Amino acid sequence: SATVSRSDQSAESKWSALCPPRTVPRASASSAAELVNRLRGLPPVMMAMGPKSLEHAEQEVDRMATYEYLLSKGPAGIAALADALRDPDVGMRQNAALALLVLGDGLNAGDGNRFAPAPIESVLPSLILALEDSDSHVRGYAAQAIGRVGPQ
């Protein structure tokens, strides 16, 4: 039996609230690229003023659990998000840039704790390229993520 970190336990509890127990994904069972792909189809804008419906609430729980799983993957999770900045689907690029922004700023765990900011410095070249994306949301999220890194 694999050891499950606090981050994995928190994410699994969120997933289990939405999924039957047998379908709850485990971070160790999914590659970073598979986890990033879970962002496909989510609205690329987080609910700033709280979810407007049960569907929105479920989407945000899904998003945050996916972010936590990506954090548990370490550098591979961040690299998979950087790869997704080149996806042909604009929604996927928006979600990848948003994820890098949120993770680079530090993820609020929802229980009063906050994860340390993820080290997104390694993907600065991808974020810089995303500043030239055709979509203004991708460019904006990338610019904000770069700003979170600060001077090198």
Short mmCIF file of C-alpha atoms in Angstrom, two decimals:
data_model
loop_
_atom_site.label_atom_id
_atom_site.label_comp_id
_atom_site.label_asym_id
_atom_site.label_seq_id
_atom_site.Cartn_x
_atom_site.Cartn_y
_atom_site.Cartn_z
CA SER A 1 0.00 0.00 0.00
CA ALA A 2 1.39 3.38 -1.05
CA THR A 3 1.89 6.16 1.45
CA VAL A 4 -0.53 9.03 0.83
CA SER A 5 0.65 12.55 1.62
CA ARG A 6 -1.51 15.21 3.27
CA SER A 7 -1.99 16.80 -0.14
CA ASP A 8 -3.12 13.48 -1.64
CA GLN A 9 -5.49 12.82 1.28
CA SER A 10 -7.07 16.25 0.97
CA ALA A 11 -7.49 15.91 -2.79
CA GLU A 12 -8.89 12.40 -2.45
CA SER A 13 -11.46 13.56 0.09
CA LYS A 14 -12.61 16.25 -2.33
CA TRP A 15 -12.78 13.77 -5.18
CA SER A 16 -14.68 11.23 -3.09
CA ALA A 17 -17.34 13.85 -2.39
CA LEU A 18 -18.01 13.96 -6.15
CA CYS A 19 -17.18 10.45 -7.35
CA PRO A 20 -18.17 6.98 -6.24
CA PRO A 21 -15.32 5.50 -4.16
CA ARG A 22 -14.10 3.17 -6.91
CA THR A 23 -13.61 6.03 -9.38
CA VAL A 24 -11.60 8.32 -7.10
CA PRO A 25 -8.30 8.85 -8.92
CA ARG A 26 -5.07 8.45 -6.97
CA ALA A 27 -2.15 10.74 -7.66
CA SER A 28 0.17 7.76 -7.85
CA ALA A 29 -2.05 6.10 -10.46
CA SER A 30 -2.13 9.06 -12.87
CA SER A 31 0.65 10.61 -14.87
CA ALA A 32 1.07 14.36 -14.70
CA ALA A 33 -0.15 14.65 -18.31
CA GLU A 34 -3.31 12.68 -17.44
CA LEU A 35 -3.92 15.00 -14.52
CA VAL A 36 -3.49 18.10 -16.68
CA ASN A 37 -5.96 16.60 -19.15
CA ARG A 38 -8.59 16.63 -16.34
CA LEU A 39 -8.58 20.43 -16.75
CA ARG A 40 -9.83 20.06 -20.34
CA GLY A 41 -13.43 21.15 -20.52
CA LEU A 42 -13.45 23.05 -17.22
CA PRO A 43 -14.42 26.70 -17.53
CA PRO A 44 -11.13 28.61 -17.77
CA VAL A 45 -12.26 31.19 -15.22
CA MET A 46 -12.46 30.37 -11.53
CA MET A 47 -15.55 31.52 -9.65
CA ALA A 48 -14.25 34.64 -7.88
CA MET A 49 -17.46 35.31 -5.96
CA GLY A 50 -18.26 31.69 -5.22
CA PRO A 51 -19.97 29.09 -7.36
CA LYS A 52 -23.28 30.04 -8.94
CA SER A 53 -24.63 26.48 -9.06
CA LEU A 54 -23.93 22.96 -7.91
CA GLU A 55 -22.30 22.30 -11.30
CA HIS A 56 -19.93 25.24 -10.79
CA ALA A 57 -19.14 24.07 -7.26
CA GLU A 58 -18.32 20.58 -8.56
CA GLN A 59 -16.11 22.06 -11.29
CA GLU A 60 -14.17 24.12 -8.76
CA VAL A 61 -13.71 21.12 -6.45
CA ASP A 62 -12.50 19.17 -9.49
CA ARG A 63 -10.10 21.98 -10.42
CA MET A 64 -8.64 22.33 -6.91
CA ALA A 65 -8.26 18.58 -6.43
CA THR A 66 -6.47 18.40 -9.79
CA TYR A 67 -4.18 21.26 -8.74
CA GLU A 68 -3.35 19.45 -5.51
CA TYR A 69 -2.58 16.25 -7.41
CA LEU A 70 -0.35 18.19 -9.81
CA LEU A 71 1.51 19.66 -6.83
CA SER A 72 2.05 16.13 -5.53
CA LYS A 73 3.76 15.26 -8.84
CA GLY A 74 6.45 17.87 -8.21
CA PRO A 75 8.37 19.20 -11.23
CA ALA A 76 6.61 16.74 -13.56
CA GLY A 77 3.24 18.37 -12.74
CA ILE A 78 4.55 21.85 -13.49
CA ALA A 79 6.22 20.65 -16.71
CA ALA A 80 2.98 19.00 -17.88
CA LEU A 81 1.15 22.31 -17.38
CA ALA A 82 3.83 24.10 -19.39
CA ASP A 83 3.39 21.56 -22.20
CA ALA A 84 -0.36 22.25 -22.17
CA LEU A 85 0.35 25.93 -22.94
CA ARG A 86 0.97 24.71 -26.53
CA ASP A 87 -2.30 22.74 -26.80
CA PRO A 88 -4.38 23.58 -29.90
CA ASP A 89 -7.48 24.01 -27.68
CA VAL A 90 -7.64 27.56 -26.36
CA GLY A 91 -9.62 26.48 -23.29
CA MET A 92 -6.88 24.05 -22.37
CA ARG A 93 -4.21 26.74 -22.79
CA GLN A 94 -6.28 29.07 -20.60
CA ASN A 95 -6.64 26.42 -17.91
CA ALA A 96 -2.93 25.57 -18.01
CA ALA A 97 -1.92 29.22 -17.68
CA LEU A 98 -4.44 29.72 -14.87
CA ALA A 99 -3.12 26.65 -13.06
CA LEU A 100 0.46 27.92 -13.29
CA LEU A 101 -0.68 31.28 -11.93
CA VAL A 102 -2.56 29.72 -9.00
CA LEU A 103 0.16 27.19 -8.17
CA GLY A 104 2.91 29.81 -8.51
CA ASP A 105 1.05 32.01 -6.05
CA GLY A 106 0.47 29.23 -3.53
CA LEU A 107 -2.66 27.12 -3.39
CA ASN A 108 -5.24 27.72 -0.67
CA ALA A 109 -6.06 24.25 0.66
CA GLY A 110 -9.56 25.33 1.70
CA ASP A 111 -9.02 24.24 5.31
CA GLY A 112 -7.31 27.42 6.45
CA ASN A 113 -3.91 26.18 5.31
CA ARG A 114 -2.00 27.28 2.26
CA PHE A 115 0.51 25.31 0.22
CA ALA A 116 3.81 26.99 -0.48
CA PRO A 117 4.08 28.50 -3.95
CA ALA A 118 5.12 25.91 -6.51
CA PRO A 119 8.51 26.49 -8.13
CA ILE A 120 7.37 27.58 -11.59
CA GLU A 121 10.72 29.19 -12.45
CA SER A 122 11.65 26.14 -14.52
CA VAL A 123 8.80 26.86 -16.96
CA LEU A 124 9.48 30.58 -17.42
CA PRO A 125 10.46 30.04 -21.10
CA SER A 126 7.03 28.48 -21.76
CA LEU A 127 5.26 31.28 -19.88
CA ILE A 128 7.19 33.89 -21.85
CA LEU A 129 6.14 32.23 -25.12
CA ALA A 130 2.55 32.22 -23.86
CA LEU A 131 2.72 36.04 -23.77
CA GLU A 132 2.42 35.81 -27.57
CA ASP A 133 -0.68 33.55 -27.49
CA SER A 134 -3.61 34.60 -29.67
CA ASP A 135 -5.91 34.54 -26.62
CA SER A 136 -5.90 37.45 -24.18
CA HIS A 137 -6.73 35.22 -21.18
CA VAL A 138 -3.71 33.00 -21.82
CA ARG A 139 -1.50 36.08 -22.18
CA GLY A 140 -2.92 37.65 -19.01
CA TYR A 141 -2.60 34.55 -16.84
CA ALA A 142 0.93 33.96 -18.15
CA ALA A 143 1.94 37.55 -17.40
CA GLN A 144 0.56 37.31 -13.87
CA ALA A 145 2.33 33.97 -13.29
CA ILE A 146 5.61 35.50 -14.46
CA GLY A 147 5.01 38.40 -12.07
CA ARG A 148 4.63 35.93 -9.17
CA VAL A 149 8.11 34.55 -9.88
CA GLY A 150 9.72 37.95 -9.48
CA PRO A 151 13.20 39.00 -10.51
CA GLN A 152 15.74 36.24 -11.07
#
